[in-house]
PDB file of C-alpha atoms in Angstrom:
ATOM      1  CA  THR A   7     -21.576  -5.317   0.623  1.00  0.00           C
ATOM      2  CA  GLY A   8     -18.730  -4.465   2.944  1.00  0.00           C
ATOM      3  CA  GLY A   9     -16.220  -4.787   0.145  1.00  0.00           C
ATOM      4  CA  THR A  10     -14.065  -7.364   1.922  1.00  0.00           C
ATOM      5  CA  GLY A  11     -15.001 -10.411  -0.138  1.00  0.00           C
ATOM      6  CA  LEU A  12     -13.698 -11.942  -3.340  1.00  0.00           C
ATOM      7  CA  ALA A  13     -16.177 -10.499  -5.845  1.00  0.00           C
ATOM      8  CA  PRO A  14     -14.918  -7.947  -8.385  1.00  0.00           C
ATOM      9  CA  ARG A  15     -16.953  -5.216  -6.632  1.00  0.00           C
ATOM     10  CA  ASP A  16     -15.185  -5.886  -3.306  1.00  0.00           C
ATOM     11  CA  VAL A  17     -12.510  -3.196  -3.297  1.00  0.00           C
ATOM     12  CA  THR A  18     -12.719  -1.733   0.213  1.00  0.00           C
ATOM     13  CA  VAL A  19      -9.535  -3.433   1.377  1.00  0.00           C
ATOM     14  CA  GLN A  20      -7.593  -2.269  -1.674  1.00  0.00           C
ATOM     15  CA  ALA A  21      -8.868   1.288  -1.187  1.00  0.00           C
ATOM     16  CA  ILE A  22      -7.998   1.422   2.522  1.00  0.00           C
ATOM     17  CA  ALA A  23      -4.696  -0.515   2.431  1.00  0.00           C
ATOM     18  CA  PRO A  24      -2.540   2.429   1.250  1.00  0.00           C
ATOM     19  CA  LEU A  25      -3.688   4.403   4.306  1.00  0.00           C
ATOM     20  CA  ILE A  26      -2.575   1.732   6.785  1.00  0.00           C
ATOM     21  CA  GLU A  27       0.775   2.462   8.432  1.00  0.00           C
ATOM     22  CA  LYS A  28       0.931  -0.758  10.454  1.00  0.00           C
ATOM     23  CA  GLN A  29      -1.191  -3.853   9.886  1.00  0.00           C
ATOM     24  CA  ALA A  30      -2.663  -5.665  12.882  1.00  0.00           C
ATOM     25  CA  THR A  31      -2.184  -9.170  11.496  1.00  0.00           C
ATOM     26  CA  GLY A  32      -2.982 -10.849  14.810  1.00  0.00           C
ATOM     27  CA  ILE A  33      -6.391  -9.199  14.926  1.00  0.00           C
ATOM     28  CA  MET A  34      -7.057 -10.117  11.290  1.00  0.00           C
ATOM     29  CA  SER A  35      -6.123 -13.743  12.010  1.00  0.00           C
ATOM     30  CA  ALA A  36      -8.383 -13.810  15.066  1.00  0.00           C
ATOM     31  CA  LEU A  37     -11.327 -12.471  13.072  1.00  0.00           C
ATOM     32  CA  VAL A  38     -11.038 -15.127  10.401  1.00  0.00           C
ATOM     33  CA  SER A  39     -10.263 -18.048  12.707  1.00  0.00           C
ATOM     34  CA  LYS A  40     -13.088 -17.310  15.153  1.00  0.00           C
ATOM     35  CA  CYS A  41     -15.638 -16.663  12.406  1.00  0.00           C
ATOM     36  CA  ILE A  42     -14.702 -19.869  10.561  1.00  0.00           C
ATOM     37  CA  GLU A  43     -15.936 -21.696  13.664  1.00  0.00           C
ATOM     38  CA  LYS A  44     -19.400 -20.342  12.824  1.00  0.00           C
ATOM     39  CA  THR A  45     -19.382 -20.581   9.029  1.00  0.00           C
ATOM     40  CA  PRO A  46     -16.946 -21.842   6.405  1.00  0.00           C
ATOM     41  CA  PHE A  47     -17.830 -18.774   4.324  1.00  0.00           C
ATOM     42  CA  ALA A  48     -15.683 -16.692   6.688  1.00  0.00           C
ATOM     43  CA  MET A  49     -12.609 -17.907   4.819  1.00  0.00           C
ATOM     44  CA  LEU A  50     -13.873 -15.935   1.823  1.00  0.00           C
ATOM     45  CA  SER A  51     -13.496 -12.696   3.751  1.00  0.00           C
ATOM     46  CA  ASN A  52     -10.449 -10.493   3.321  1.00  0.00           C
ATOM     47  CA  PRO A  53     -10.328  -8.476   6.530  1.00  0.00           C
ATOM     48  CA  LEU A  54      -8.005  -5.552   6.962  1.00  0.00           C
ATOM     49  CA  VAL A  55      -7.165  -4.138  10.365  1.00  0.00           C
ATOM     50  CA  GLY A  56      -4.434  -1.632  10.988  1.00  0.00           C
ATOM     51  CA  ILE A  57      -3.245   1.600  12.445  1.00  0.00           C
ATOM     52  CA  THR A  58      -3.176   4.916  10.669  1.00  0.00           C
ATOM     53  CA  GLY A  59      -1.885   7.692  12.862  1.00  0.00           C
ATOM     54  CA  ARG A  60      -3.546   7.116  16.205  1.00  0.00           C
ATOM     55  CA  CYS A  61      -6.637   5.527  14.677  1.00  0.00           C
ATOM     56  CA  LEU A  62      -7.673   1.921  14.341  1.00  0.00           C
ATOM     57  CA  ALA A  63      -9.049   1.075  10.906  1.00  0.00           C
ATOM     58  CA  VAL A  64     -11.164  -2.070  10.599  1.00  0.00           C
ATOM     59  CA  CYS A  65     -12.658  -3.260   7.312  1.00  0.00           C
ATOM     60  CA  LEU A  66     -15.601  -5.495   8.149  1.00  0.00           C
ATOM     61  CA  PRO A  67     -17.816  -7.762   6.030  1.00  0.00           C
ATOM     62  CA  GLY A  68     -21.106  -6.413   4.725  1.00  0.00           C
ATOM     63  CA  SER A  69     -23.647  -8.537   6.556  1.00  0.00           C
ATOM     64  CA  LYS A  70     -25.005  -7.290   9.885  1.00  0.00           C
ATOM     65  CA  LYS A  71     -24.458 -10.732  11.411  1.00  0.00           C
ATOM     66  CA  ALA A  72     -20.806 -10.837  10.310  1.00  0.00           C
ATOM     67  CA  VAL A  73     -20.192  -7.298  11.573  1.00  0.00           C
ATOM     68  CA  ALA A  74     -21.629  -8.210  14.987  1.00  0.00           C
ATOM     69  CA  GLU A  75     -19.546 -11.388  15.154  1.00  0.00           C
ATOM     70  CA  ASN A  76     -16.362  -9.530  14.237  1.00  0.00           C
ATOM     71  CA  LEU A  77     -17.011  -6.738  16.717  1.00  0.00           C
ATOM     72  CA  ASP A  78     -17.669  -9.322  19.448  1.00  0.00           C
ATOM     73  CA  ILE A  79     -14.135 -10.575  18.821  1.00  0.00           C
ATOM     74  CA  ILE A  80     -12.520  -7.126  18.867  1.00  0.00           C
ATOM     75  CA  PHE A  81     -14.429  -5.479  21.739  1.00  0.00           C
ATOM     76  CA  PRO A  82     -12.812  -7.432  24.617  1.00  0.00           C
ATOM     77  CA  VAL A  83      -9.378  -6.052  23.653  1.00  0.00           C
ATOM     78  CA  LEU A  84     -10.423  -2.719  22.146  1.00  0.00           C
ATOM     79  CA  GLY A  85      -9.534  -0.713  25.248  1.00  0.00           C
ATOM     80  CA  HIS A  86      -6.017  -2.112  25.265  1.00  0.00           C
ATOM     81  CA  ILE A  87      -5.661  -1.603  21.509  1.00  0.00           C
ATOM     82  CA  LEU A  88      -6.500   2.078  22.004  1.00  0.00           C
ATOM     83  CA  GLU A  89      -4.051   2.326  24.919  1.00  0.00           C
ATOM     84  CA  LEU A  90      -1.304   0.937  22.698  1.00  0.00           C
ATOM     85  CA  ILE A  91      -2.151   3.200  19.770  1.00  0.00           C
ATOM     86  CA  GLY A  92      -2.209   6.192  22.090  1.00  0.00           C
ATOM     87  CA  ASP A  93       1.057   5.079  23.738  1.00  0.00           C
ATOM     88  CA  GLU A  94      -0.566   5.413  27.160  1.00  0.00           C
ATOM     89  CA  LYS A  95       2.306   3.879  29.143  1.00  0.00           C
ATOM     90  CA  VAL A  96       0.652   3.938  32.578  1.00  0.00           C
ATOM     91  CA  SER A  97      -2.554   2.338  31.296  1.00  0.00           C
ATOM     92  CA  ILE A  98      -0.601  -0.217  29.279  1.00  0.00           C
ATOM     93  CA  GLU A  99       1.442  -1.215  32.318  1.00  0.00           C
ATOM     94  CA  LYS A 100      -1.699  -1.519  34.441  1.00  0.00           C
ATOM     95  CA  THR A 101      -3.381  -3.697  31.814  1.00  0.00           C
ATOM     96  CA  HIS A 102      -0.338  -5.951  31.502  1.00  0.00           C
ATOM     97  CA  LYS A 103      -0.248  -6.473  35.270  1.00  0.00           C
ATOM     98  CA  THR A 104      -3.803  -7.847  35.210  1.00  0.00           C
ATOM     99  CA  PHE A 105      -2.827 -10.760  32.956  1.00  0.00           C
TER     100      PHE A 105
END
């Protein structure tokens, strides 16, 4: 179990939440909405994504399939997420110009 579900044993999100300085609600919404397209069980997940210091914290579901699906959603923007967390102004500007 990844600890992100609704069962009493699923406490990962509650354990990690106090460490999060800034939640990434857009990423969390994307994870749920994209995964619901594949299975209605995705709505039972309670993802947590946020920033602590200069680190990205991502609480993922426990199944290998769900982890892969969630990472497939995050990976295309991961580089830019890390630029933003690291406050890499030149890289951020370059990325924004490509869109």
